[in-house]
């Protein structure tokens, strides 16, 4: 993949100190804790540096790019310096919560706040399925990739929303309504199987991100020494934008385990893996 295009933003606190934006094209790296190897890594810097110097002396410092990270070698001795990074353009970053689509072009996001950041591997028209609890009569504006869509709370959690034109290799923010605990995004035309854990069981959900009704077969393969009350289901006439789900009780050894549904619903069938904790 080419270098991902970032978005305007700010850096979070780093293990070695903090990065402060002095102007659109100047960063100061305040080193509070010198790394053992004397190398400072600033993750997610998309804008190419023009030069990197020690702020007090103006001495040029050795630096390199590692993917979207900037790595700077500090002077071998002396007090922790302040590093001045002049940029070739305005600051653009890749936020740490950025999620890249999987090989099927699908995002499965557990939001950490009110905004999620997505990157597509290829250009595609996508739709969004929000999972959570919101007031049915509430109103929401969904914005993604320069397009917006107004929906009620009932529409928000009952059907897919879109389409939205997702560009390739560019970080795109998505506002997440309060009450949403999971976001599924898939190319239009996809039939997606996902796993949703509950207290004593899991729910296997199939969502039709396409434009025509679909039918298919669903299987929940299990690791050795596992059991489930049900593992096979069929469905017919699943309308565009809608979902159907089945609840099954599972039992297995303690620990973290990845499960993935096997779905047969045409050539655009996709499955999102999920790690459950027993």
PDB file of C-alpha atoms in Angstrom:
ATOM      1  CA  UNK A   1       0.000   0.000   0.000  1.00  0.00           C
ATOM      2  CA  UNK A   2       1.186   3.519  -0.739  1.00  0.00           C
ATOM      3  CA  UNK A   3       1.777   5.946   2.097  1.00  0.00           C
ATOM      4  CA  UNK A   4      -1.623   6.705   3.624  1.00  0.00           C
ATOM      5  CA  UNK A   5      -2.773  10.286   3.289  1.00  0.00           C
ATOM      6  CA  UNK A   6      -3.479  11.709   6.746  1.00  0.00           C
ATOM      7  CA  UNK A   7      -5.795  14.344   8.151  1.00  0.00           C
ATOM      8  CA  UNK A   8      -5.132  17.559  10.110  1.00  0.00           C
ATOM      9  CA  UNK A   9      -4.805  16.803  13.813  1.00  0.00           C
ATOM     10  CA  UNK A  10      -2.638  16.668  16.911  1.00  0.00           C
ATOM     11  CA  UNK A  11      -0.395  14.050  18.460  1.00  0.00           C
ATOM     12  CA  UNK A  12      -1.214  12.251  21.673  1.00  0.00           C
ATOM     13  CA  UNK A  13       1.376  12.152  24.527  1.00  0.00           C
ATOM     14  CA  UNK A  14       4.298   9.894  23.642  1.00  0.00           C
ATOM     15  CA  UNK A  15       6.380   7.542  25.863  1.00  0.00           C
ATOM     16  CA  UNK A  16       9.356   9.912  25.473  1.00  0.00           C
ATOM     17  CA  UNK A  17       7.486  13.234  25.946  1.00  0.00           C
ATOM     18  CA  UNK A  18       5.231  15.321  23.682  1.00  0.00           C
ATOM     19  CA  UNK A  19       5.022  16.746  20.166  1.00  0.00           C
ATOM     20  CA  UNK A  20       3.852  20.376  20.016  1.00  0.00           C
ATOM     21  CA  UNK A  21       2.709  22.116  16.838  1.00  0.00           C
ATOM     22  CA  UNK A  22       4.242  25.607  16.843  1.00  0.00           C
ATOM     23  CA  UNK A  23       2.882  26.552  13.424  1.00  0.00           C
ATOM     24  CA  UNK A  24       1.376  24.728  10.444  1.00  0.00           C
ATOM     25  CA  UNK A  25       4.866  23.661   9.352  1.00  0.00           C
ATOM     26  CA  UNK A  26       6.877  23.447  12.573  1.00  0.00           C
ATOM     27  CA  UNK A  27       6.870  20.718  15.236  1.00  0.00           C
ATOM     28  CA  UNK A  28       8.744  20.732  18.533  1.00  0.00           C
ATOM     29  CA  UNK A  29       9.524  17.376  20.137  1.00  0.00           C
ATOM     30  CA  UNK A  30      10.010  17.927  23.871  1.00  0.00           C
ATOM     31  CA  UNK A  31      12.029  14.981  25.174  1.00  0.00           C
ATOM     32  CA  UNK A  32      11.193  14.279  28.826  1.00  0.00           C
ATOM     33  CA  UNK A  33      12.480  10.681  28.934  1.00  0.00           C
ATOM     34  CA  UNK A  34      15.447   9.673  26.796  1.00  0.00           C
ATOM     35  CA  UNK A  35      14.912   6.263  25.154  1.00  0.00           C
ATOM     36  CA  UNK A  36      17.566   3.644  25.915  1.00  0.00           C
ATOM     37  CA  UNK A  37      18.575   3.456  22.245  1.00  0.00           C
ATOM     38  CA  UNK A  38      18.588   7.290  21.849  1.00  0.00           C
ATOM     39  CA  UNK A  39      15.953   7.058  19.098  1.00  0.00           C
ATOM     40  CA  UNK A  40      12.648   8.911  19.294  1.00  0.00           C
ATOM     41  CA  UNK A  41       9.733   7.589  17.246  1.00  0.00           C
ATOM     42  CA  UNK A  42       6.821   9.872  16.314  1.00  0.00           C
ATOM     43  CA  UNK A  43       4.034   7.647  14.932  1.00  0.00           C
ATOM     44  CA  UNK A  44       1.631   8.651  12.198  1.00  0.00           C
ATOM     45  CA  UNK A  45       3.429  11.689  10.741  1.00  0.00           C
ATOM     46  CA  UNK A  46       2.386  11.842   7.088  1.00  0.00           C
ATOM     47  CA  UNK A  47       3.941  15.218   6.152  1.00  0.00           C
ATOM     48  CA  UNK A  48       7.544  14.856   4.992  1.00  0.00           C
ATOM     49  CA  UNK A  49      10.120  16.686   7.181  1.00  0.00           C
ATOM     50  CA  UNK A  50      12.250  19.395   5.564  1.00  0.00           C
ATOM     51  CA  UNK A  51      14.969  19.249   8.211  1.00  0.00           C
ATOM     52  CA  UNK A  52      15.379  18.087  11.820  1.00  0.00           C
ATOM     53  CA  UNK A  53      17.660  19.950  14.240  1.00  0.00           C
ATOM     54  CA  UNK A  54      18.375  20.323  17.938  1.00  0.00           C
ATOM     55  CA  UNK A  55      16.463  23.429  18.984  1.00  0.00           C
ATOM     56  CA  UNK A  56      19.137  24.944  21.296  1.00  0.00           C
ATOM     57  CA  UNK A  57      22.194  24.489  19.083  1.00  0.00           C
ATOM     58  CA  UNK A  58      20.729  24.245  15.582  1.00  0.00           C
ATOM     59  CA  UNK A  59      22.749  21.027  15.061  1.00  0.00           C
ATOM     60  CA  UNK A  60      21.317  18.755  12.380  1.00  0.00           C
ATOM     61  CA  UNK A  61      20.081  15.405  13.688  1.00  0.00           C
ATOM     62  CA  UNK A  62      19.939  12.082  11.882  1.00  0.00           C
ATOM     63  CA  UNK A  63      16.408  11.000  11.003  1.00  0.00           C
ATOM     64  CA  UNK A  64      14.567   8.517   8.809  1.00  0.00           C
ATOM     65  CA  UNK A  65      11.047   7.538   7.778  1.00  0.00           C
ATOM     66  CA  UNK A  66       9.687   4.152   8.860  1.00  0.00           C
ATOM     67  CA  UNK A  67       6.347   3.800   7.088  1.00  0.00           C
ATOM     68  CA  UNK A  68       4.288   6.708   8.432  1.00  0.00           C
ATOM     69  CA  UNK A  69       6.582   7.142  11.475  1.00  0.00           C
ATOM     70  CA  UNK A  70       9.389   9.651  11.941  1.00  0.00           C
ATOM     71  CA  UNK A  71      12.438   8.264  13.777  1.00  0.00           C
ATOM     72  CA  UNK A  72      15.004  10.764  15.106  1.00  0.00           C
ATOM     73  CA  UNK A  73      18.375   9.895  16.656  1.00  0.00           C
ATOM     74  CA  UNK A  74      19.174  12.108  19.650  1.00  0.00           C
ATOM     75  CA  UNK A  75      22.653  13.372  20.517  1.00  0.00           C
ATOM     76  CA  UNK A  76      24.588  10.708  22.425  1.00  0.00           C
ATOM     77  CA  UNK A  77      24.980  12.729  25.625  1.00  0.00           C
ATOM     78  CA  UNK A  78      23.716  15.759  27.488  1.00  0.00           C
ATOM     79  CA  UNK A  79      20.315  16.720  28.810  1.00  0.00           C
ATOM     80  CA  UNK A  80      17.240  15.553  26.868  1.00  0.00           C
ATOM     81  CA  UNK A  81      16.979  18.067  24.010  1.00  0.00           C
ATOM     82  CA  UNK A  82      14.097  19.798  22.288  1.00  0.00           C
ATOM     83  CA  UNK A  83      13.953  18.675  18.654  1.00  0.00           C
ATOM     84  CA  UNK A  84      12.769  21.103  15.978  1.00  0.00           C
ATOM     85  CA  UNK A  85      11.093  19.459  12.956  1.00  0.00           C
ATOM     86  CA  UNK A  86      10.443  21.746   9.985  1.00  0.00           C
ATOM     87  CA  UNK A  87       7.807  20.289   7.651  1.00  0.00           C
ATOM     88  CA  UNK A  88       7.500  20.513   3.875  1.00  0.00           C
ATOM     89  CA  UNK A  89       3.765  21.185   4.137  1.00  0.00           C
ATOM     90  CA  UNK A  90       0.938  21.519   6.621  1.00  0.00           C
ATOM     91  CA  UNK A  91       0.832  18.906   9.355  1.00  0.00           C
ATOM     92  CA  UNK A  92      -1.157  15.799   8.458  1.00  0.00           C
ATOM     93  CA  UNK A  93      -1.288  12.721  10.684  1.00  0.00           C
ATOM     94  CA  UNK A  94      -2.694   9.197  10.831  1.00  0.00           C
ATOM     95  CA  UNK A  95      -4.628   9.014  14.149  1.00  0.00           C
ATOM     96  CA  UNK A  96      -3.709   6.033  16.371  1.00  0.00           C
ATOM     97  CA  UNK A  97      -7.261   4.659  16.230  1.00  0.00           C
ATOM     98  CA  UNK A  98      -7.228   4.433  12.412  1.00  0.00           C
ATOM     99  CA  UNK A  99      -8.660   1.139  11.117  1.00  0.00           C
ATOM    100  CA  UNK A 100      -7.745  -0.236   7.677  1.00  0.00           C
ATOM    101  CA  UNK A 101     -10.251  -2.325   5.738  1.00  0.00           C
ATOM    102  CA  UNK A 102      -9.527  -6.048   5.666  1.00  0.00           C
ATOM    103  CA  UNK A 103      -8.944  -8.079   2.508  1.00  0.00           C
ATOM    104  CA  UNK A 104     -12.707  -8.085   1.798  1.00  0.00           C
ATOM    105  CA  UNK A 105     -12.843  -4.288   2.093  1.00  0.00           C
ATOM    106  CA  UNK A 106     -14.718  -4.534   5.418  1.00  0.00           C
ATOM    107  CA  UNK A 107     -14.215  -2.504   8.606  1.00  0.00           C
ATOM    108  CA  UNK A 108     -15.291  -3.880  11.992  1.00  0.00           C
ATOM    109  CA  UNK A 109     -14.798  -1.040  14.481  1.00  0.00           C
ATOM    110  CA  UNK A 110     -15.280  -0.840  18.234  1.00  0.00           C
ATOM    111  CA  UNK A 111     -15.286   2.954  18.747  1.00  0.00           C
ATOM    112  CA  UNK A 112     -13.126   4.389  21.502  1.00  0.00           C
ATOM    113  CA  UNK A 113     -14.878   7.768  21.367  1.00  0.00           C
ATOM    114  CA  UNK A 114     -17.169   9.877  19.217  1.00  0.00           C
ATOM    115  CA  UNK A 115     -15.025   9.591  16.076  1.00  0.00           C
ATOM    116  CA  UNK A 116     -13.627   6.610  14.180  1.00  0.00           C
ATOM    117  CA  UNK A 117     -10.978   6.893  11.442  1.00  0.00           C
ATOM    118  CA  UNK A 118     -11.105   4.586   8.419  1.00  0.00           C
ATOM    119  CA  UNK A 119      -8.743   3.817   5.535  1.00  0.00           C
ATOM    120  CA  UNK A 120      -9.798   1.908   2.406  1.00  0.00           C
ATOM    121  CA  UNK A 121      -7.446  -0.362   0.505  1.00  0.00           C
ATOM    122  CA  UNK A 122      -9.241   0.540  -2.732  1.00  0.00           C
ATOM    123  CA  UNK A 123     -11.850   3.059  -3.875  1.00  0.00           C
ATOM    124  CA  UNK A 124     -15.383   1.781  -3.273  1.00  0.00           C
ATOM    125  CA  UNK A 125     -18.958   2.784  -2.519  1.00  0.00           C
ATOM    126  CA  UNK A 126     -19.675   1.621   1.044  1.00  0.00           C
ATOM    127  CA  UNK A 127     -22.586   1.424   3.468  1.00  0.00           C
ATOM    128  CA  UNK A 128     -22.557   1.559   7.271  1.00  0.00           C
ATOM    129  CA  UNK A 129     -24.298  -0.571   9.890  1.00  0.00           C
ATOM    130  CA  UNK A 130     -24.358   0.906  13.420  1.00  0.00           C
ATOM    131  CA  UNK A 131     -24.889  -1.444  16.382  1.00  0.00           C
ATOM    132  CA  UNK A 132     -26.037  -0.149  19.759  1.00  0.00           C
ATOM    133  CA  UNK A 133     -28.868   1.429  21.706  1.00  0.00           C
ATOM    134  CA  UNK A 134     -30.171   4.886  20.735  1.00  0.00           C
ATOM    135  CA  UNK A 135     -33.563   6.558  21.144  1.00  0.00           C
ATOM    136  CA  UNK A 136     -35.786   5.566  18.167  1.00  0.00           C
ATOM    137  CA  UNK A 137     -37.033   9.130  17.621  1.00  0.00           C
ATOM    138  CA  UNK A 138     -33.584  10.790  17.874  1.00  0.00           C
ATOM    139  CA  UNK A 139     -32.095  12.484  14.809  1.00  0.00           C
ATOM    140  CA  UNK A 140     -28.573  11.940  13.455  1.00  0.00           C
ATOM    141  CA  UNK A 141     -26.395  13.294  10.644  1.00  0.00           C
ATOM    142  CA  UNK A 142     -24.014  10.626   9.332  1.00  0.00           C
ATOM    143  CA  UNK A 143     -20.979  12.086   7.525  1.00  0.00           C
ATOM    144  CA  UNK A 144     -18.330  10.129   5.645  1.00  0.00           C
ATOM    145  CA  UNK A 145     -16.010  11.087   2.770  1.00  0.00           C
ATOM    146  CA  UNK A 146     -17.745  14.378   2.001  1.00  0.00           C
ATOM    147  CA  UNK A 147     -21.289  12.993   1.934  1.00  0.00           C
ATOM    148  CA  UNK A 148     -23.933  13.216   4.652  1.00  0.00           C
ATOM    149  CA  UNK A 149     -27.167  11.382   5.379  1.00  0.00           C
ATOM    150  CA  UNK A 150     -29.875  12.274   7.907  1.00  0.00           C
ATOM    151  CA  UNK A 151     -31.524   9.361   9.758  1.00  0.00           C
ATOM    152  CA  UNK A 152     -33.643   8.673  12.810  1.00  0.00           C
ATOM    153  CA  UNK A 153     -32.415   6.572  15.716  1.00  0.00           C
ATOM    154  CA  UNK A 154     -34.628   3.732  14.536  1.00  0.00           C
ATOM    155  CA  UNK A 155     -33.075   3.791  11.054  1.00  0.00           C
ATOM    156  CA  UNK A 156     -29.602   4.122  12.574  1.00  0.00           C
ATOM    157  CA  UNK A 157     -29.680   0.707  14.255  1.00  0.00           C
ATOM    158  CA  UNK A 158     -32.163  -1.173  12.030  1.00  0.00           C
ATOM    159  CA  UNK A 159     -30.671  -0.842   8.554  1.00  0.00           C
ATOM    160  CA  UNK A 160     -27.517  -0.021   6.622  1.00  0.00           C
ATOM    161  CA  UNK A 161     -26.886   3.644   5.762  1.00  0.00           C
ATOM    162  CA  UNK A 162     -25.327   4.847   2.513  1.00  0.00           C
ATOM    163  CA  UNK A 163     -23.869   4.651  -0.036  1.00  0.00           C
ATOM    164  CA  UNK A 164     -20.790   6.766   0.697  1.00  0.00           C
ATOM    165  CA  UNK A 165     -17.891   7.178  -1.810  1.00  0.00           C
ATOM    166  CA  UNK A 166     -14.853   5.889   0.083  1.00  0.00           C
ATOM    167  CA  UNK A 167     -11.486   6.972  -1.440  1.00  0.00           C
ATOM    168  CA  UNK A 168      -8.406   4.757  -1.369  1.00  0.00           C
ATOM    169  CA  UNK A 169      -5.436   5.255   0.977  1.00  0.00           C
ATOM    170  CA  UNK A 170      -6.857   8.342   2.705  1.00  0.00           C
ATOM    171  CA  UNK A 171      -7.845   8.616   6.366  1.00  0.00           C
ATOM    172  CA  UNK A 172     -11.532   9.495   6.608  1.00  0.00           C
ATOM    173  CA  UNK A 173     -13.212  10.429   9.922  1.00  0.00           C
ATOM    174  CA  UNK A 174     -16.630   9.031  10.812  1.00  0.00           C
ATOM    175  CA  UNK A 175     -18.676  10.602  13.615  1.00  0.00           C
ATOM    176  CA  UNK A 176     -20.079   7.892  15.927  1.00  0.00           C
ATOM    177  CA  UNK A 177     -23.445   8.679  17.595  1.00  0.00           C
ATOM    178  CA  UNK A 178     -23.690   8.265  21.359  1.00  0.00           C
ATOM    179  CA  UNK A 179     -24.919   4.785  22.255  1.00  0.00           C
ATOM    180  CA  UNK A 180     -23.231   3.040  19.316  1.00  0.00           C
ATOM    181  CA  UNK A 181     -20.889   0.299  20.505  1.00  0.00           C
ATOM    182  CA  UNK A 182     -19.844  -1.193  17.158  1.00  0.00           C
ATOM    183  CA  UNK A 183     -19.647  -0.071  13.529  1.00  0.00           C
ATOM    184  CA  UNK A 184     -19.602  -2.341  10.469  1.00  0.00           C
ATOM    185  CA  UNK A 185     -18.685  -0.807   7.104  1.00  0.00           C
ATOM    186  CA  UNK A 186     -18.665  -2.808   3.866  1.00  0.00           C
ATOM    187  CA  UNK A 187     -18.675  -2.230   0.091  1.00  0.00           C
ATOM    188  CA  UNK A 188     -22.143  -1.999  -1.405  1.00  0.00           C
ATOM    189  CA  UNK A 189     -23.076  -5.477  -2.657  1.00  0.00           C
ATOM    190  CA  UNK A 190     -21.435  -7.338   0.237  1.00  0.00           C
ATOM    191  CA  UNK A 191     -23.296  -9.859   2.374  1.00  0.00           C
ATOM    192  CA  UNK A 192     -21.506  -9.805   5.729  1.00  0.00           C
ATOM    193  CA  UNK A 193     -21.545 -12.289   8.608  1.00  0.00           C
ATOM    194  CA  UNK A 194     -20.481 -10.981  12.020  1.00  0.00           C
ATOM    195  CA  UNK A 195     -20.332 -12.284  15.595  1.00  0.00           C
ATOM    196  CA  UNK A 196     -21.814 -10.335  18.521  1.00  0.00           C
ATOM    197  CA  UNK A 197     -21.058 -11.673  22.014  1.00  0.00           C
ATOM    198  CA  UNK A 198     -23.558 -11.575  24.858  1.00  0.00           C
ATOM    199  CA  UNK A 199     -23.350 -12.546  28.504  1.00  0.00           C
ATOM    200  CA  UNK A 200     -23.941 -16.296  28.109  1.00  0.00           C
ATOM    201  CA  UNK A 201     -24.179 -16.686  24.337  1.00  0.00           C
ATOM    202  CA  UNK A 202     -23.193 -15.172  21.003  1.00  0.00           C
ATOM    203  CA  UNK A 203     -25.365 -13.885  18.182  1.00  0.00           C
ATOM    204  CA  UNK A 204     -24.420 -14.623  14.584  1.00  0.00           C
ATOM    205  CA  UNK A 205     -25.689 -11.794  12.362  1.00  0.00           C
ATOM    206  CA  UNK A 206     -25.885 -11.627   8.558  1.00  0.00           C
ATOM    207  CA  UNK A 207     -26.300  -8.146   7.036  1.00  0.00           C
ATOM    208  CA  UNK A 208     -27.191  -7.455   3.424  1.00  0.00           C
ATOM    209  CA  UNK A 209     -25.145  -4.471   2.217  1.00  0.00           C
ATOM    210  CA  UNK A 210     -26.435  -5.077  -1.337  1.00  0.00           C
ATOM    211  CA  UNK A 211     -29.269  -3.758  -3.463  1.00  0.00           C
ATOM    212  CA  UNK A 212     -31.231  -6.987  -3.991  1.00  0.00           C
ATOM    213  CA  UNK A 213     -32.632  -9.678  -1.640  1.00  0.00           C
ATOM    214  CA  UNK A 214     -30.278 -12.571  -0.868  1.00  0.00           C
ATOM    215  CA  UNK A 215     -30.406 -16.104   0.451  1.00  0.00           C
ATOM    216  CA  UNK A 216     -27.704 -18.292   1.883  1.00  0.00           C
ATOM    217  CA  UNK A 217     -26.286 -20.748   4.412  1.00  0.00           C
ATOM    218  CA  UNK A 218     -24.416 -19.976   7.607  1.00  0.00           C
ATOM    219  CA  UNK A 219     -22.039 -22.146   9.622  1.00  0.00           C
ATOM    220  CA  UNK A 220     -20.156 -21.381  12.828  1.00  0.00           C
ATOM    221  CA  UNK A 221     -16.993 -23.543  12.790  1.00  0.00           C
ATOM    222  CA  UNK A 222     -15.615 -24.170  16.266  1.00  0.00           C
ATOM    223  CA  UNK A 223     -12.095 -24.916  17.543  1.00  0.00           C
ATOM    224  CA  UNK A 224     -11.346 -28.345  19.050  1.00  0.00           C
ATOM    225  CA  UNK A 225     -12.948 -28.989  22.451  1.00  0.00           C
ATOM    226  CA  UNK A 226     -15.699 -26.425  21.794  1.00  0.00           C
ATOM    227  CA  UNK A 227     -19.449 -26.989  21.634  1.00  0.00           C
ATOM    228  CA  UNK A 228     -22.471 -24.918  20.619  1.00  0.00           C
ATOM    229  CA  UNK A 229     -26.236 -25.327  20.917  1.00  0.00           C
ATOM    230  CA  UNK A 230     -26.514 -24.574  17.166  1.00  0.00           C
ATOM    231  CA  UNK A 231     -23.942 -24.173  14.399  1.00  0.00           C
ATOM    232  CA  UNK A 232     -25.915 -24.125  11.123  1.00  0.00           C
ATOM    233  CA  UNK A 233     -28.615 -21.778   9.792  1.00  0.00           C
ATOM    234  CA  UNK A 234     -30.230 -20.854   6.475  1.00  0.00           C
ATOM    235  CA  UNK A 235     -31.968 -17.664   5.386  1.00  0.00           C
ATOM    236  CA  UNK A 236     -34.020 -16.524   2.395  1.00  0.00           C
ATOM    237  CA  UNK A 237     -35.331 -13.177   1.199  1.00  0.00           C
ATOM    238  CA  UNK A 238     -33.000 -10.997   3.296  1.00  0.00           C
ATOM    239  CA  UNK A 239     -33.887  -7.529   2.023  1.00  0.00           C
ATOM    240  CA  UNK A 240     -31.296  -4.851   1.145  1.00  0.00           C
ATOM    241  CA  UNK A 241     -30.030  -3.035   4.228  1.00  0.00           C
ATOM    242  CA  UNK A 242     -31.516  -5.520   6.669  1.00  0.00           C
ATOM    243  CA  UNK A 243     -29.988  -8.025   9.078  1.00  0.00           C
ATOM    244  CA  UNK A 244     -30.995 -11.420  10.448  1.00  0.00           C
ATOM    245  CA  UNK A 245     -29.500 -13.054  13.528  1.00  0.00           C
ATOM    246  CA  UNK A 246     -29.381 -16.316  15.456  1.00  0.00           C
ATOM    247  CA  UNK A 247     -28.459 -16.852  19.087  1.00  0.00           C
ATOM    248  CA  UNK A 248     -26.357 -19.834  20.111  1.00  0.00           C
ATOM    249  CA  UNK A 249     -24.721 -20.851  23.377  1.00  0.00           C
ATOM    250  CA  UNK A 250     -21.035 -21.753  23.110  1.00  0.00           C
ATOM    251  CA  UNK A 251     -18.661 -23.388  25.555  1.00  0.00           C
ATOM    252  CA  UNK A 252     -14.930 -23.921  25.368  1.00  0.00           C
ATOM    253  CA  UNK A 253     -11.612 -23.588  27.181  1.00  0.00           C
ATOM    254  CA  UNK A 254     -10.897 -20.361  29.056  1.00  0.00           C
ATOM    255  CA  UNK A 255      -8.968 -17.652  27.217  1.00  0.00           C
ATOM    256  CA  UNK A 256      -9.213 -15.542  24.072  1.00  0.00           C
ATOM    257  CA  UNK A 257     -10.449 -17.306  20.949  1.00  0.00           C
ATOM    258  CA  UNK A 258     -11.042 -16.046  17.403  1.00  0.00           C
ATOM    259  CA  UNK A 259     -14.227 -17.197  15.696  1.00  0.00           C
ATOM    260  CA  UNK A 260     -15.187 -16.608  12.069  1.00  0.00           C
ATOM    261  CA  UNK A 261     -18.507 -17.480  10.435  1.00  0.00           C
ATOM    262  CA  UNK A 262     -18.552 -19.445   7.184  1.00  0.00           C
ATOM    263  CA  UNK A 263     -21.118 -17.781   4.891  1.00  0.00           C
ATOM    264  CA  UNK A 264     -22.371 -18.916   1.491  1.00  0.00           C
ATOM    265  CA  UNK A 265     -24.464 -16.114  -0.038  1.00  0.00           C
ATOM    266  CA  UNK A 266     -22.971 -15.402  -3.447  1.00  0.00           C
ATOM    267  CA  UNK A 267     -19.626 -14.103  -4.670  1.00  0.00           C
ATOM    268  CA  UNK A 268     -19.584 -11.068  -2.355  1.00  0.00           C
ATOM    269  CA  UNK A 269     -19.937 -13.108   0.839  1.00  0.00           C
ATOM    270  CA  UNK A 270     -17.661 -11.874   3.638  1.00  0.00           C
ATOM    271  CA  UNK A 271     -17.075 -12.698   7.295  1.00  0.00           C
ATOM    272  CA  UNK A 272     -15.666 -10.520  10.053  1.00  0.00           C
ATOM    273  CA  UNK A 273     -13.627 -12.460  12.665  1.00  0.00           C
ATOM    274  CA  UNK A 274     -14.232 -11.742  16.338  1.00  0.00           C
ATOM    275  CA  UNK A 275     -12.153 -12.562  19.412  1.00  0.00           C
ATOM    276  CA  UNK A 276     -14.325 -13.701  22.318  1.00  0.00           C
ATOM    277  CA  UNK A 277     -13.218 -14.025  25.932  1.00  0.00           C
ATOM    278  CA  UNK A 278     -14.208 -17.105  27.960  1.00  0.00           C
TER     279      UNK A 278
END
